[in-house]
Amino acid sequence: MQNQYQQKEYICRLALPIDFLERLPFFHENLKKINQLQSTQNN
């Protein structure tokens, strides 16, 4: 039952590509920050 709900939620999110595209740059910025933090920790 839980799995079925997750599939529906996933399909609903696929139906909102604009929302996803709006979040993508923000996610990309976070990814760069994380990479910078990791590289400074390694050095």
Short mmCIF file of the N, C-alpha and C atoms (twelve columns), coordinates in Angstrom:
data_MODEL
# 
_entry.id   MODEL 
# 
loop_
_atom_site.group_PDB 
_atom_site.id 
_atom_site.type_symbol 
_atom_site.label_atom_id 
_atom_site.label_alt_id 
_atom_site.label_comp_id 
_atom_site.label_asym_id 
_atom_site.label_seq_id 
_atom_site.Cartn_x 
_atom_site.Cartn_y 
_atom_site.Cartn_z 
_atom_site.pdbx_PDB_model_num 
ATOM 1   N N  . MET A 1  0.838  -1.205 0.000   1 
ATOM 2   C CA . MET A 1  0.000  0.000  0.000   1 
ATOM 3   C C  . MET A 1  0.871  1.253  0.000   1 
ATOM 4   N N  . GLN A 2  1.907  1.225  0.831   1 
ATOM 5   C CA . GLN A 2  2.838  2.354  0.909   1 
ATOM 6   C C  . GLN A 2  3.523  2.581  -0.440  1 
ATOM 7   N N  . ASN A 3  3.939  1.491  -1.053  1 
ATOM 8   C CA . ASN A 3  4.628  1.576  -2.335  1 
ATOM 9   C C  . ASN A 3  3.741  2.191  -3.408  1 
ATOM 10  N N  . GLN A 4  2.471  1.820  -3.392  1 
ATOM 11  C CA . GLN A 4  1.526  2.341  -4.380  1 
ATOM 12  C C  . GLN A 4  1.391  3.861  -4.229  1 
ATOM 13  N N  . TYR A 5  1.359  4.329  -3.002  1 
ATOM 14  C CA . TYR A 5  1.251  5.764  -2.750  1 
ATOM 15  C C  . TYR A 5  2.490  6.487  -3.271  1 
ATOM 16  N N  . GLN A 6  3.663  5.909  -3.042  1 
ATOM 17  C CA . GLN A 6  4.905  6.533  -3.499  1 
ATOM 18  C C  . GLN A 6  4.933  6.631  -5.016  1 
ATOM 19  N N  . GLN A 7  4.432  5.617  -5.704  1 
ATOM 20  C CA . GLN A 7  4.385  5.659  -7.164  1 
ATOM 21  C C  . GLN A 7  3.483  6.792  -7.642  1 
ATOM 22  N N  . LYS A 8  2.333  6.970  -6.997  1 
ATOM 23  C CA . LYS A 8  1.420  8.043  -7.385  1 
ATOM 24  C C  . LYS A 8  2.092  9.397  -7.169  1 
ATOM 25  N N  . GLU A 9  2.757  9.556  -6.039  1 
ATOM 26  C CA . GLU A 9  3.418  10.810 -5.726  1 
ATOM 27  C C  . GLU A 9  4.505  11.102 -6.761  1 
ATOM 28  N N  . TYR A 10 5.237  10.073 -7.155  1 
ATOM 29  C CA . TYR A 10 6.302  10.211 -8.143  1 
ATOM 30  C C  . TYR A 10 5.736  10.657 -9.490  1 
ATOM 31  N N  . ILE A 11 4.614  10.070 -9.876  1 
ATOM 32  C CA . ILE A 11 3.970  10.424 -11.148 1 
ATOM 33  C C  . ILE A 11 3.482  11.876 -11.091 1 
ATOM 34  N N  . CYS A 12 2.954  12.283 -9.956  1 
ATOM 35  C CA . CYS A 12 2.500  13.662 -9.805  1 
ATOM 36  C C  . CYS A 12 3.674  14.627 -9.948  1 
ATOM 37  N N  . ARG A 13 4.810  14.255 -9.405  1 
ATOM 38  C CA . ARG A 13 5.982  15.121 -9.518  1 
ATOM 39  C C  . ARG A 13 6.490  15.185 -10.950 1 
ATOM 40  N N  . LEU A 14 6.372  14.088 -11.680 1 
ATOM 41  C CA . LEU A 14 6.764  14.097 -13.089 1 
ATOM 42  C C  . LEU A 14 5.871  15.029 -13.891 1 
ATOM 43  N N  . ALA A 15 4.646  15.221 -13.436 1 
ATOM 44  C CA . ALA A 15 3.706  16.078 -14.142 1 
ATOM 45  C C  . ALA A 15 3.983  17.558 -13.884 1 
ATOM 46  N N  . LEU A 16 4.993  17.849 -13.054 1 
ATOM 47  C CA . LEU A 16 5.330  19.242 -12.752 1 
ATOM 48  C C  . LEU A 16 6.769  19.554 -13.162 1 
ATOM 49  N N  . PRO A 17 7.080  19.476 -14.454 1 
ATOM 50  C CA . PRO A 17 8.467  19.694 -14.875 1 
ATOM 51  C C  . PRO A 17 8.933  21.121 -14.639 1 
ATOM 52  N N  . ILE A 18 8.006  22.079 -14.695 1 
ATOM 53  C CA . ILE A 18 8.377  23.490 -14.490 1 
ATOM 54  C C  . ILE A 18 8.895  23.681 -13.067 1 
ATOM 55  N N  . ASP A 19 8.213  23.099 -12.101 1 
ATOM 56  C CA . ASP A 19 8.645  23.184 -10.705 1 
ATOM 57  C C  . ASP A 19 10.031 22.575 -10.553 1 
ATOM 58  N N  . PHE A 20 10.243 21.450 -11.224 1 
ATOM 59  C CA . PHE A 20 11.536 20.777 -11.170 1 
ATOM 60  C C  . PHE A 20 12.624 21.655 -11.779 1 
ATOM 61  N N  . LEU A 21 12.314 22.264 -12.915 1 
ATOM 62  C CA . LEU A 21 13.303 23.107 -13.601 1 
ATOM 63  C C  . LEU A 21 13.624 24.347 -12.771 1 
ATOM 64  N N  . GLU A 22 12.646 24.837 -12.001 1 
ATOM 65  C CA . GLU A 22 12.894 25.991 -11.139 1 
ATOM 66  C C  . GLU A 22 13.820 25.627 -9.986  1 
ATOM 67  N N  . ARG A 23 13.710 24.406 -9.508  1 
ATOM 68  C CA . ARG A 23 14.550 23.968 -8.384  1 
ATOM 69  C C  . ARG A 23 15.947 23.570 -8.833  1 
ATOM 70  N N  . LEU A 24 16.087 23.213 -10.103 1 
ATOM 71  C CA . LEU A 24 17.350 22.675 -10.602 1 
ATOM 72  C C  . LEU A 24 18.533 23.624 -10.407 1 
ATOM 73  N N  . PRO A 25 18.431 24.920 -10.749 1 
ATOM 74  C CA . PRO A 25 19.572 25.821 -10.535 1 
ATOM 75  C C  . PRO A 25 19.963 25.908 -9.069  1 
ATOM 76  N N  . PHE A 26 18.976 25.919 -8.178  1 
ATOM 77  C CA . PHE A 26 19.236 25.972 -6.741  1 
ATOM 78  C C  . PHE A 26 19.991 24.724 -6.298  1 
ATOM 79  N N  . PHE A 27 19.578 23.578 -6.810  1 
ATOM 80  C CA . PHE A 27 20.249 22.320 -6.504  1 
ATOM 81  C C  . PHE A 27 21.672 22.341 -7.050  1 
ATOM 82  N N  . HIS A 28 21.824 22.888 -8.239  1 
ATOM 83  C CA . HIS A 28 23.147 22.954 -8.865  1 
ATOM 84  C C  . HIS A 28 24.086 23.834 -8.041  1 
ATOM 85  N N  . GLU A 29 23.572 24.950 -7.530  1 
ATOM 86  C CA . GLU A 29 24.380 25.835 -6.685  1 
ATOM 87  C C  . GLU A 29 24.821 25.110 -5.422  1 
ATOM 88  N N  . ASN A 30 23.904 24.377 -4.810  1 
ATOM 89  C CA . ASN A 30 24.246 23.608 -3.608  1 
ATOM 90  C C  . ASN A 30 25.312 22.566 -3.909  1 
ATOM 91  N N  . LEU A 31 25.196 21.947 -5.067  1 
ATOM 92  C CA . LEU A 31 26.157 20.924 -5.460  1 
ATOM 93  C C  . LEU A 31 27.556 21.528 -5.577  1 
ATOM 94  N N  . LYS A 32 27.643 22.729 -6.155  1 
ATOM 95  C CA . LYS A 32 28.946 23.388 -6.286  1 
ATOM 96  C C  . LYS A 32 29.513 23.720 -4.915  1 
ATOM 97  N N  . LYS A 33 28.648 24.190 -4.004  1 
ATOM 98  C CA . LYS A 33 29.105 24.517 -2.648  1 
ATOM 99  C C  . LYS A 33 29.624 23.268 -1.941  1 
ATOM 100 N N  . ILE A 34 28.904 22.174 -2.083  1 
ATOM 101 C CA . ILE A 34 29.316 20.920 -1.450  1 
ATOM 102 C C  . ILE A 34 30.654 20.466 -2.014  1 
ATOM 103 N N  . ASN A 35 30.809 20.571 -3.334  1 
ATOM 104 C CA . ASN A 35 32.073 20.177 -3.961  1 
ATOM 105 C C  . ASN A 35 33.221 21.042 -3.453  1 
ATOM 106 N N  . GLN A 36 32.968 22.330 -3.278  1 
ATOM 107 C CA . GLN A 36 34.001 23.227 -2.766  1 
ATOM 108 C C  . GLN A 36 34.384 22.841 -1.339  1 
ATOM 109 N N  . LEU A 37 33.386 22.549 -0.522  1 
ATOM 110 C CA . LEU A 37 33.647 22.161 0.866   1 
ATOM 111 C C  . LEU A 37 34.462 20.876 0.918   1 
ATOM 112 N N  . GLN A 38 34.092 19.910 0.102   1 
ATOM 113 C CA . GLN A 38 34.798 18.630 0.088   1 
ATOM 114 C C  . GLN A 38 36.239 18.806 -0.377  1 
ATOM 115 N N  . SER A 39 36.459 19.660 -1.366  1 
ATOM 116 C CA . SER A 39 37.813 19.842 -1.888  1 
ATOM 117 C C  . SER A 39 38.690 20.549 -0.858  1 
ATOM 118 N N  . THR A 40 38.105 21.479 -0.072  1 
ATOM 119 C CA . THR A 40 38.901 22.162 0.951   1 
ATOM 120 C C  . THR A 40 39.209 21.218 2.104   1 
ATOM 121 N N  . GLN A 41 38.292 20.295 2.403   1 
ATOM 122 C CA . GLN A 41 38.540 19.323 3.474   1 
ATOM 123 C C  . GLN A 41 39.629 18.336 3.069   1 
ATOM 124 N N  . ASN A 42 39.663 17.974 1.791   1 
ATOM 125 C CA . ASN A 42 40.669 17.022 1.323   1 
ATOM 126 C C  . ASN A 42 42.071 17.623 1.367   1 
ATOM 127 N N  . ASN A 43 42.168 18.924 1.129   1 
ATOM 128 C CA . ASN A 43 43.475 19.588 1.162   1 
ATOM 129 C C  . ASN A 43 43.774 19.991 2.582   1 
# 
